[in-house]
Amino acid sequence: MSDDATPRLGLPYVAAGQAQKHVTVNEAFARLDGLVQTAVVSRTLAAQPADPPDGALYLLPAGATGDVWGAEDAGALLRFESGGWRRLVPDAGHIVWVIDEAVALVENGGWQTLA
């Protein structure tokens, strides 16, 4: 067992005697918020939104553009929070609902339609 993070979701553990424990706990909450019952806005929008709402999630298509999106791989799961983008890394078997298509996908070495 790692002393730094949980094995499956990589949620940070609070260390004994750690100062500013709220930072570690809030980091874990933010990851959970993006990885539990994941619903992405779109997987086809290629242009990085200028002002998305906090918590907005996107699966990036090939050829995504923008200062952050343009540097990421196709299929990356990105979450917007507090004015910035963060990549979330799902494991095999992670299920995502794509809102604009009303379709479920599963991660299995790439996003595949859940049948």
Tab-separated table of N, CA, C and O in Angstrom:
chain	number	residue	atom	x	y	z
A	1	MET	N	0.836	-1.176	0.000
A	1	MET	CA	0.000	0.000	0.000
A	1	MET	C	0.886	1.247	0.000
A	1	MET	O	1.853	1.347	0.738
A	2	SER	N	0.531	2.187	-0.843
A	2	SER	CA	1.267	3.452	-0.897
A	2	SER	C	0.883	4.320	0.289
A	2	SER	O	-0.257	4.330	0.734
A	3	ASP	N	1.848	5.062	0.797
A	3	ASP	CA	1.566	5.998	1.878
A	3	ASP	C	1.120	7.353	1.344
A	3	ASP	O	0.744	8.232	2.113
A	4	ASP	N	1.169	7.543	0.027
A	4	ASP	CA	0.868	8.834	-0.574
A	4	ASP	C	-0.554	8.960	-1.098
A	4	ASP	O	-1.157	10.021	-1.002
A	5	ALA	N	-1.078	7.888	-1.710
A	5	ALA	CA	-2.384	7.983	-2.373
A	5	ALA	C	-3.062	6.621	-2.427
A	5	ALA	O	-2.397	5.578	-2.341
A	6	THR	N	-4.382	6.648	-2.615
A	6	THR	CA	-5.135	5.400	-2.739
A	6	THR	C	-4.732	4.694	-4.025
A	6	THR	O	-4.376	5.348	-5.008
A	7	PRO	N	-4.781	3.362	-4.039
A	7	PRO	CA	-4.273	2.626	-5.190
A	7	PRO	C	-5.102	2.768	-6.467
A	7	PRO	O	-4.549	2.774	-7.556
A	8	ARG	N	-6.413	2.879	-6.379
A	8	ARG	CA	-7.227	2.917	-7.599
A	8	ARG	C	-7.456	4.329	-8.135
A	8	ARG	O	-7.252	4.589	-9.300
A	9	LEU	N	-7.901	5.239	-7.324
A	9	LEU	CA	-8.238	6.576	-7.802
A	9	LEU	C	-7.127	7.599	-7.586
A	9	LEU	O	-7.223	8.727	-8.037
A	10	GLY	N	-6.075	7.217	-6.890
A	10	GLY	CA	-4.976	8.142	-6.647
A	10	GLY	C	-5.350	9.302	-5.752
A	10	GLY	O	-4.790	10.383	-5.847
A	11	LEU	N	-6.305	9.071	-4.839
A	11	LEU	CA	-6.716	10.128	-3.919
A	11	LEU	C	-5.647	10.302	-2.854
A	11	LEU	O	-5.189	9.323	-2.270
A	12	PRO	N	-5.230	11.541	-2.598
A	12	PRO	CA	-4.137	11.745	-1.642
A	12	PRO	C	-4.567	11.432	-0.217
A	12	PRO	O	-5.675	11.768	0.201
A	13	TYR	N	-3.686	10.758	0.496
A	13	TYR	CA	-3.913	10.512	1.913
A	13	TYR	C	-3.476	11.733	2.718
A	13	TYR	O	-2.553	12.453	2.320
A	14	VAL	N	-4.105	11.942	3.859
A	14	VAL	CA	-3.664	12.960	4.799
A	14	VAL	C	-2.574	12.327	5.655
A	14	VAL	O	-2.770	11.271	6.244
A	15	ALA	N	-1.427	12.966	5.700
A	15	ALA	CA	-0.306	12.451	6.465
A	15	ALA	C	-0.442	12.862	7.919
A	15	ALA	O	-0.947	13.937	8.234
A	16	ALA	N	-0.004	11.988	8.802
A	16	ALA	CA	-0.018	12.317	10.219
A	16	ALA	C	0.832	13.562	10.449
A	16	ALA	O	1.929	13.684	9.929
A	17	GLY	N	0.297	14.495	11.182
A	17	GLY	CA	1.024	15.718	11.491
A	17	GLY	C	1.126	16.703	10.337
A	17	GLY	O	1.884	17.658	10.409
A	18	GLN	N	0.389	16.455	9.272
A	18	GLN	CA	0.464	17.315	8.097
A	18	GLN	C	-0.157	18.688	8.365
A	18	GLN	O	-1.246	18.783	8.916
A	19	ALA	N	0.520	19.739	7.960
A	19	ALA	CA	-0.041	21.088	8.039
A	19	ALA	C	-0.993	21.287	6.865
A	19	ALA	O	-0.854	20.640	5.827
A	20	GLN	N	-1.950	22.139	7.028
A	20	GLN	CA	-2.929	22.471	5.987
A	20	GLN	C	-3.596	21.222	5.399
A	20	GLN	O	-3.644	21.029	4.194
A	21	LYS	N	-4.116	20.390	6.283
A	21	LYS	CA	-4.776	19.154	5.857
A	21	LYS	C	-5.922	19.415	4.886
A	21	LYS	O	-6.222	18.585	4.032
A	22	HIS	N	-6.550	20.562	5.000
A	22	HIS	CA	-7.676	20.873	4.122
A	22	HIS	C	-7.271	20.867	2.645
A	22	HIS	O	-8.077	20.528	1.785
A	23	VAL	N	-6.034	21.194	2.331
A	23	VAL	CA	-5.576	21.190	0.943
A	23	VAL	C	-5.617	19.770	0.380
A	23	VAL	O	-6.122	19.534	-0.716
A	24	THR	N	-5.117	18.814	1.129
A	24	THR	CA	-5.118	17.417	0.702
A	24	THR	C	-6.536	16.867	0.598
A	24	THR	O	-6.883	16.195	-0.374
A	25	VAL	N	-7.356	17.168	1.581
A	25	VAL	CA	-8.736	16.681	1.571
A	25	VAL	C	-9.505	17.298	0.401
A	25	VAL	O	-10.247	16.604	-0.304
A	26	ASN	N	-9.335	18.575	0.155
A	26	ASN	CA	-10.031	19.229	-0.953
A	26	ASN	C	-9.574	18.680	-2.302
A	26	ASN	O	-10.377	18.561	-3.233
A	27	GLU	N	-8.304	18.339	-2.420
A	27	GLU	CA	-7.783	17.712	-3.640
A	27	GLU	C	-8.490	16.381	-3.884
A	27	GLU	O	-8.907	16.067	-4.999
A	28	ALA	N	-8.659	15.589	-2.845
A	28	ALA	CA	-9.355	14.307	-2.970
A	28	ALA	C	-10.817	14.509	-3.350
A	28	ALA	O	-11.335	13.807	-4.219
A	29	PHE	N	-11.473	15.479	-2.735
A	29	PHE	CA	-12.872	15.762	-3.077
A	29	PHE	C	-13.002	16.187	-4.542
A	29	PHE	O	-13.941	15.785	-5.229
A	30	ALA	N	-12.089	16.996	-5.032
A	30	ALA	CA	-12.140	17.453	-6.423
A	30	ALA	C	-12.005	16.277	-7.389
A	30	ALA	O	-12.729	16.194	-8.385
A	31	ARG	N	-11.097	15.346	-7.093
A	31	ARG	CA	-10.951	14.164	-7.958
A	31	ARG	C	-12.196	13.302	-7.922
A	31	ARG	O	-12.662	12.813	-8.949
A	32	LEU	N	-12.737	13.087	-6.727
A	32	LEU	CA	-13.970	12.301	-6.616
A	32	LEU	C	-15.107	12.953	-7.387
A	32	LEU	O	-15.893	12.281	-8.047
A	33	ASP	N	-15.212	14.264	-7.305
A	33	ASP	CA	-16.268	14.994	-8.000
A	33	ASP	C	-16.203	14.761	-9.510
A	33	ASP	O	-17.230	14.711	-10.174
A	34	GLY	N	-15.008	14.568	-10.047
A	34	GLY	CA	-14.863	14.320	-11.471
A	34	GLY	C	-14.937	12.868	-11.870
A	34	GLY	O	-15.313	12.549	-12.998
A	35	LEU	N	-14.615	11.957	-10.961
A	35	LEU	CA	-14.526	10.548	-11.322
A	35	LEU	C	-15.716	9.695	-10.896
A	35	LEU	O	-15.845	8.565	-11.343
A	36	VAL	N	-16.585	10.215	-10.050
A	36	VAL	CA	-17.748	9.445	-9.614
A	36	VAL	C	-18.964	9.916	-10.405
A	36	VAL	O	-19.237	11.105	-10.484
A	37	GLN	N	-19.670	8.985	-11.009
A	37	GLN	CA	-20.819	9.281	-11.862
A	37	GLN	C	-20.455	10.337	-12.902
A	37	GLN	O	-21.110	11.361	-13.070
A	38	THR	N	-19.383	10.049	-13.635
A	38	THR	CA	-18.813	10.990	-14.597
A	38	THR	C	-19.764	11.262	-15.754
A	38	THR	O	-20.223	10.344	-16.424
A	39	ALA	N	-20.037	12.534	-15.975
A	39	ALA	CA	-20.843	12.978	-17.105
A	39	ALA	C	-20.092	14.097	-17.799
A	39	ALA	O	-19.834	15.142	-17.199
A	40	VAL	N	-19.695	13.876	-19.058
A	40	VAL	CA	-18.958	14.885	-19.806
A	40	VAL	C	-19.921	15.679	-20.683
A	40	VAL	O	-20.922	15.149	-21.158
A	41	VAL	N	-19.600	16.934	-20.888
A	41	VAL	CA	-20.420	17.801	-21.728
A	41	VAL	C	-20.393	17.301	-23.158
A	41	VAL	O	-21.425	17.208	-23.816
A	42	SER	N	-19.199	16.960	-23.658
A	42	SER	CA	-19.043	16.563	-25.056
A	42	SER	C	-17.746	15.794	-25.243
A	42	SER	O	-16.803	15.945	-24.472
A	43	ARG	N	-17.715	15.009	-26.308
A	43	ARG	CA	-16.456	14.377	-26.733
A	43	ARG	C	-16.110	14.799	-28.160
A	43	ARG	O	-15.161	14.307	-28.752
A	44	THR	N	-16.900	15.740	-28.707
A	44	THR	CA	-16.656	16.208	-30.069
A	44	THR	C	-16.256	17.676	-30.139
A	44	THR	O	-15.754	18.124	-31.165
A	45	LEU	N	-16.465	18.434	-29.078
A	45	LEU	CA	-16.079	19.840	-29.063
A	45	LEU	C	-14.558	19.939	-29.111
A	45	LEU	O	-13.871	19.430	-28.226
A	46	ALA	N	-14.023	20.574	-30.147
A	46	ALA	CA	-12.572	20.628	-30.325
A	46	ALA	C	-11.951	21.911	-29.780
A	46	ALA	O	-10.784	21.920	-29.423
A	47	ALA	N	-12.721	22.995	-29.724
A	47	ALA	CA	-12.182	24.277	-29.262
A	47	ALA	C	-12.368	24.405	-27.755
A	47	ALA	O	-13.484	24.305	-27.247
A	48	GLN	N	-11.284	24.623	-27.059
A	48	GLN	CA	-11.329	24.795	-25.600
A	48	GLN	C	-12.284	25.940	-25.251
A	48	GLN	O	-12.112	27.050	-25.738
A	49	PRO	N	-13.306	25.687	-24.419
A	49	PRO	CA	-14.245	26.748	-24.050
A	49	PRO	C	-13.539	27.874	-23.287
A	49	PRO	O	-12.646	27.623	-22.475
A	50	ALA	N	-13.964	29.096	-23.559
A	50	ALA	CA	-13.345	30.262	-22.920
A	50	ALA	C	-13.759	30.420	-21.465
A	50	ALA	O	-12.960	30.835	-20.635
A	51	ASP	N	-14.999	30.090	-21.138
A	51	ASP	CA	-15.496	30.330	-19.780
A	51	ASP	C	-16.467	29.224	-19.346
A	51	ASP	O	-17.650	29.490	-19.122
A	52	PRO	N	-15.977	27.980	-19.216
A	52	PRO	CA	-16.873	26.892	-18.806
A	52	PRO	C	-17.219	27.012	-17.321
A	52	PRO	O	-16.479	27.642	-16.552
A	53	PRO	N	-18.321	26.420	-16.898
A	53	PRO	CA	-18.653	26.433	-15.471
A	53	PRO	C	-17.730	25.510	-14.684
A	53	PRO	O	-17.185	24.549	-15.235
A	54	ASP	N	-17.546	25.807	-13.406
A	54	ASP	CA	-16.766	24.924	-12.542
A	54	ASP	C	-17.340	23.516	-12.586
A	54	ASP	O	-18.553	23.330	-12.534
A	55	GLY	N	-16.461	22.544	-12.695
A	55	GLY	CA	-16.869	21.148	-12.701
A	55	GLY	C	-17.149	20.584	-14.077
A	55	GLY	O	-17.376	19.388	-14.215
A	56	ALA	N	-17.129	21.424	-15.119
A	56	ALA	CA	-17.401	20.936	-16.473
A	56	ALA	C	-16.327	19.933	-16.883
A	56	ALA	O	-15.133	20.165	-16.685
A	57	LEU	N	-16.771	18.807	-17.445
A	57	LEU	CA	-15.869	17.746	-17.897
A	57	LEU	C	-16.004	17.558	-19.396
A	57	LEU	O	-17.109	17.633	-19.949
A	58	TYR	N	-14.887	17.284	-20.051
A	58	TYR	CA	-14.867	17.043	-21.490
A	58	TYR	C	-13.930	15.893	-21.799
A	58	TYR	O	-12.887	15.748	-21.158
A	59	LEU	N	-14.295	15.076	-22.796
A	59	LEU	CA	-13.382	14.103	-23.397
A	59	LEU	C	-12.865	14.773	-24.657
A	59	LEU	O	-13.660	15.208	-25.497
A	60	LEU	N	-11.573	14.892	-24.804
A	60	LEU	CA	-11.026	15.631	-25.930
A	60	LEU	C	-11.000	14.795	-27.202
A	60	LEU	O	-10.568	13.646	-27.191
A	61	PRO	N	-11.444	15.406	-28.309
A	61	PRO	CA	-11.343	14.722	-29.596
A	61	PRO	C	-9.956	14.934	-30.198
A	61	PRO	O	-9.183	15.777	-29.720
A	62	ALA	N	-9.652	14.211	-31.254
A	62	ALA	CA	-8.401	14.452	-31.982
A	62	ALA	C	-8.445	15.875	-32.529
A	62	ALA	O	-9.502	16.366	-32.932
A	63	GLY	N	-7.314	16.555	-32.495
A	63	GLY	CA	-7.236	17.905	-33.042
A	63	GLY	C	-7.788	18.987	-32.137
A	63	GLY	O	-8.100	20.078	-32.603
A	64	ALA	N	-7.915	18.706	-30.846
A	64	ALA	CA	-8.420	19.716	-29.914
A	64	ALA	C	-7.474	20.920	-29.912
A	64	ALA	O	-6.266	20.776	-30.061
A	65	THR	N	-8.060	22.110	-29.743
A	65	THR	CA	-7.275	23.337	-29.774
A	65	THR	C	-7.467	24.135	-28.495
A	65	THR	O	-8.459	23.978	-27.795
A	66	GLY	N	-6.513	24.997	-28.214
A	66	GLY	CA	-6.548	25.842	-27.035
A	66	GLY	C	-5.234	25.715	-26.298
A	66	GLY	O	-4.460	24.777	-26.534
A	67	ASP	N	-4.970	26.647	-25.391
A	67	ASP	CA	-3.672	26.640	-24.706
A	67	ASP	C	-3.451	25.395	-23.865
A	67	ASP	O	-2.329	24.906	-23.755
A	68	VAL	N	-4.504	24.836	-23.277
A	68	VAL	CA	-4.374	23.599	-22.490
A	68	VAL	C	-4.775	22.397	-23.331
A	68	VAL	O	-4.046	21.408	-23.415
A	69	TRP	N	-5.946	22.459	-23.947
A	69	TRP	CA	-6.446	21.324	-24.718
A	69	TRP	C	-5.502	20.915	-25.844
A	69	TRP	O	-5.346	19.743	-26.149
A	70	GLY	N	-4.872	21.888	-26.493
A	70	GLY	CA	-3.998	21.590	-27.618
A	70	GLY	C	-2.784	20.759	-27.239
A	70	GLY	O	-2.179	20.112	-28.093
A	71	ALA	N	-2.428	20.763	-25.973
A	71	ALA	CA	-1.266	19.996	-25.502
A	71	ALA	C	-1.639	18.607	-24.999
A	71	ALA	O	-0.765	17.839	-24.602
A	72	GLU	N	-2.931	18.280	-25.006
A	72	GLU	CA	-3.396	16.989	-24.484
A	72	GLU	C	-3.677	16.007	-25.616
A	72	GLU	O	-3.927	16.403	-26.753
A	73	ASP	N	-3.681	14.723	-25.289
A	73	ASP	CA	-3.980	13.668	-26.255
A	73	ASP	C	-5.473	13.525	-26.470
A	73	ASP	O	-6.277	13.830	-25.585
A	74	ALA	N	-5.844	13.014	-27.638
A	74	ALA	CA	-7.243	12.673	-27.896
A	74	ALA	C	-7.686	11.641	-26.867
A	74	ALA	O	-6.930	10.740	-26.504
A	75	GLY	N	-8.890	11.791	-26.360
A	75	GLY	CA	-9.422	10.874	-25.365
A	75	GLY	C	-9.133	11.281	-23.939
A	75	GLY	O	-9.605	10.632	-23.005
A	76	ALA	N	-8.364	12.361	-23.748
A	76	ALA	CA	-8.070	12.830	-22.388
A	76	ALA	C	-9.355	13.338	-21.731
A	76	ALA	O	-10.202	13.940	-22.379
A	77	LEU	N	-9.485	13.082	-20.460
A	77	LEU	CA	-10.626	13.544	-19.668
A	77	LEU	C	-10.162	14.767	-18.888
A	77	LEU	O	-9.293	14.659	-18.022
A	78	LEU	N	-10.731	15.945	-19.233
A	78	LEU	CA	-10.327	17.185	-18.574
A	78	LEU	C	-11.489	17.799	-17.823
A	78	LEU	O	-12.634	17.797	-18.299
A	79	ARG	N	-11.172	18.347	-16.653
A	79	ARG	CA	-12.162	18.967	-15.762
A	79	ARG	C	-11.741	20.398	-15.488
A	79	ARG	O	-10.580	20.673	-15.213
A	80	PHE	N	-12.713	21.322	-15.561
A	80	PHE	CA	-12.444	22.727	-15.279
A	80	PHE	C	-12.868	23.041	-13.852
A	80	PHE	O	-13.972	22.695	-13.440
A	81	GLU	N	-11.984	23.662	-13.090
A	81	GLU	CA	-12.314	24.056	-11.719
A	81	GLU	C	-11.425	25.219	-11.294
A	81	GLU	O	-10.219	25.206	-11.541
A	82	SER	N	-12.042	26.202	-10.667
A	82	SER	CA	-11.320	27.353	-10.106
A	82	SER	C	-10.427	28.042	-11.129
A	82	SER	O	-9.298	28.419	-10.835
A	83	GLY	N	-10.933	28.156	-12.350
A	83	GLY	CA	-10.210	28.887	-13.381
A	83	GLY	C	-9.138	28.110	-14.116
A	83	GLY	O	-8.397	28.689	-14.901
A	84	GLY	N	-9.039	26.799	-13.893
A	84	GLY	CA	-8.011	26.019	-14.575
A	84	GLY	C	-8.486	24.634	-14.968
A	84	GLY	O	-9.491	24.138	-14.473
A	85	TRP	N	-7.763	24.013	-15.869
A	85	TRP	CA	-8.059	22.669	-16.359
A	85	TRP	C	-7.169	21.657	-15.657
A	85	TRP	O	-5.989	21.895	-15.432
A	86	ARG	N	-7.750	20.516	-15.351
A	86	ARG	CA	-7.007	19.424	-14.730
A	86	ARG	C	-7.356	18.122	-15.445
A	86	ARG	O	-8.525	17.825	-15.680
A	87	ARG	N	-6.347	17.351	-15.750
A	87	ARG	CA	-6.566	16.051	-16.387
A	87	ARG	C	-6.873	15.019	-15.317
A	87	ARG	O	-6.160	14.925	-14.315
A	88	LEU	N	-7.922	14.247	-15.526
A	88	LEU	CA	-8.256	13.124	-14.654
A	88	LEU	C	-7.880	11.853	-15.411
A	88	LEU	O	-8.064	11.768	-16.619
A	89	VAL	N	-7.365	10.881	-14.690
A	89	VAL	CA	-6.902	9.652	-15.334
A	89	VAL	C	-7.765	8.483	-14.871
A	89	VAL	O	-7.571	7.962	-13.773
A	90	PRO	N	-8.730	8.081	-15.701
A	90	PRO	CA	-9.575	6.943	-15.344
A	90	PRO	C	-8.872	5.621	-15.629
A	90	PRO	O	-8.029	5.542	-16.525
A	91	ASP	N	-9.227	4.605	-14.871
A	91	ASP	CA	-8.701	3.259	-15.093
A	91	ASP	C	-9.623	2.492	-16.034
A	91	ASP	O	-10.743	2.917	-16.323
A	92	ALA	N	-9.156	1.344	-16.483
A	92	ALA	CA	-9.969	0.462	-17.321
A	92	ALA	C	-11.281	0.153	-16.603
A	92	ALA	O	-11.287	-0.093	-15.399
A	93	GLY	N	-12.370	0.226	-17.332
A	93	GLY	CA	-13.677	-0.051	-16.771
A	93	GLY	C	-14.443	1.199	-16.345
A	93	GLY	O	-15.610	1.116	-16.006
A	94	HIS	N	-13.775	2.356	-16.383
A	94	HIS	CA	-14.447	3.606	-15.992
A	94	HIS	C	-15.530	3.927	-17.020
A	94	HIS	O	-15.306	3.857	-18.219
A	95	ILE	N	-16.705	4.282	-16.528
A	95	ILE	CA	-17.843	4.597	-17.403
A	95	ILE	C	-18.104	6.092	-17.374
A	95	ILE	O	-18.074	6.722	-16.320
A	96	VAL	N	-18.370	6.640	-18.564
A	96	VAL	CA	-18.633	8.065	-18.739
A	96	VAL	C	-19.936	8.227	-19.518
A	96	VAL	O	-20.152	7.540	-20.514
A	97	TRP	N	-20.795	9.141	-19.063
A	97	TRP	CA	-22.002	9.508	-19.807
A	97	TRP	C	-21.673	10.753	-20.619
A	97	TRP	O	-21.162	11.741	-20.075
A	98	VAL	N	-21.930	10.724	-21.935
A	98	VAL	CA	-21.694	11.879	-22.810
A	98	VAL	C	-23.030	12.592	-22.989
A	98	VAL	O	-23.932	12.081	-23.649
A	99	ILE	N	-23.161	13.752	-22.380
A	99	ILE	CA	-24.436	14.454	-22.305
A	99	ILE	C	-24.979	14.831	-23.677
A	99	ILE	O	-26.162	14.580	-23.971
A	100	ASP	N	-24.154	15.429	-24.541
A	100	ASP	CA	-24.685	15.926	-25.817
A	100	ASP	C	-25.025	14.820	-26.810
A	100	ASP	O	-25.672	15.071	-27.822
A	101	GLU	N	-24.617	13.584	-26.527
A	101	GLU	CA	-24.943	12.459	-27.398
A	101	GLU	C	-25.875	11.451	-26.739
A	101	GLU	O	-26.370	10.547	-27.411
A	102	ALA	N	-26.079	11.574	-25.437
A	102	ALA	CA	-26.869	10.606	-24.667
A	102	ALA	C	-26.374	9.176	-24.913
A	102	ALA	O	-27.128	8.270	-25.262
A	103	VAL	N	-25.055	9.001	-24.690
A	103	VAL	CA	-24.433	7.702	-24.888
A	103	VAL	C	-23.455	7.446	-23.740
A	103	VAL	O	-22.858	8.378	-23.208
A	104	ALA	N	-23.306	6.176	-23.378
A	104	ALA	CA	-22.353	5.781	-22.347
A	104	ALA	C	-21.117	5.186	-23.012
A	104	ALA	O	-21.222	4.438	-23.987
A	105	LEU	N	-19.956	5.528	-22.458
A	105	LEU	CA	-18.685	5.004	-22.944
A	105	LEU	C	-17.978	4.302	-21.802
A	105	LEU	O	-18.184	4.630	-20.638
A	106	VAL	N	-17.123	3.365	-22.155
A	106	VAL	CA	-16.298	2.685	-21.152
A	106	VAL	C	-14.844	2.768	-21.588
A	106	VAL	O	-14.525	2.664	-22.775
A	107	GLU	N	-13.956	3.001	-20.624
A	107	GLU	CA	-12.514	3.050	-20.897
A	107	GLU	C	-11.979	1.622	-20.935
A	107	GLU	O	-12.147	0.854	-19.983
A	108	ASN	N	-11.380	1.275	-22.054
A	108	ASN	CA	-10.812	-0.057	-22.230
A	108	ASN	C	-9.648	0.050	-23.205
A	108	ASN	O	-9.699	-0.486	-24.298
A	109	GLY	N	-8.633	0.840	-22.810
A	109	GLY	CA	-7.536	1.108	-23.727
A	109	GLY	C	-7.925	2.168	-24.747
A	109	GLY	O	-7.309	2.312	-25.786
A	110	GLY	N	-8.950	2.899	-24.486
A	110	GLY	CA	-9.569	3.910	-25.347
A	110	GLY	C	-11.056	3.912	-25.033
A	110	GLY	O	-11.570	2.927	-24.486
A	111	TRP	N	-11.730	4.989	-25.348
A	111	TRP	CA	-13.159	5.081	-25.038
A	111	TRP	C	-13.975	4.329	-26.068
A	111	TRP	O	-13.855	4.583	-27.264
A	112	GLN	N	-14.794	3.391	-25.598
A	112	GLN	CA	-15.639	2.585	-26.479
A	112	GLN	C	-17.082	2.715	-26.031
A	112	GLN	O	-17.366	2.824	-24.829
A	113	THR	N	-18.003	2.690	-27.008
A	113	THR	CA	-19.423	2.753	-26.688
A	113	THR	C	-19.800	1.547	-25.833
A	113	THR	O	-19.431	0.411	-26.156
A	114	LEU	N	-20.526	1.807	-24.767
A	114	LEU	CA	-20.964	0.735	-23.871
A	114	LEU	C	-22.209	0.096	-24.468
A	114	LEU	O	-23.210	0.759	-24.680
A	115	ALA	N	-22.112	-1.185	-24.763
A	115	ALA	CA	-23.239	-1.885	-25.386
A	115	ALA	C	-23.969	-2.721	-24.349
A	115	ALA	O	-23.418	-3.177	-23.403
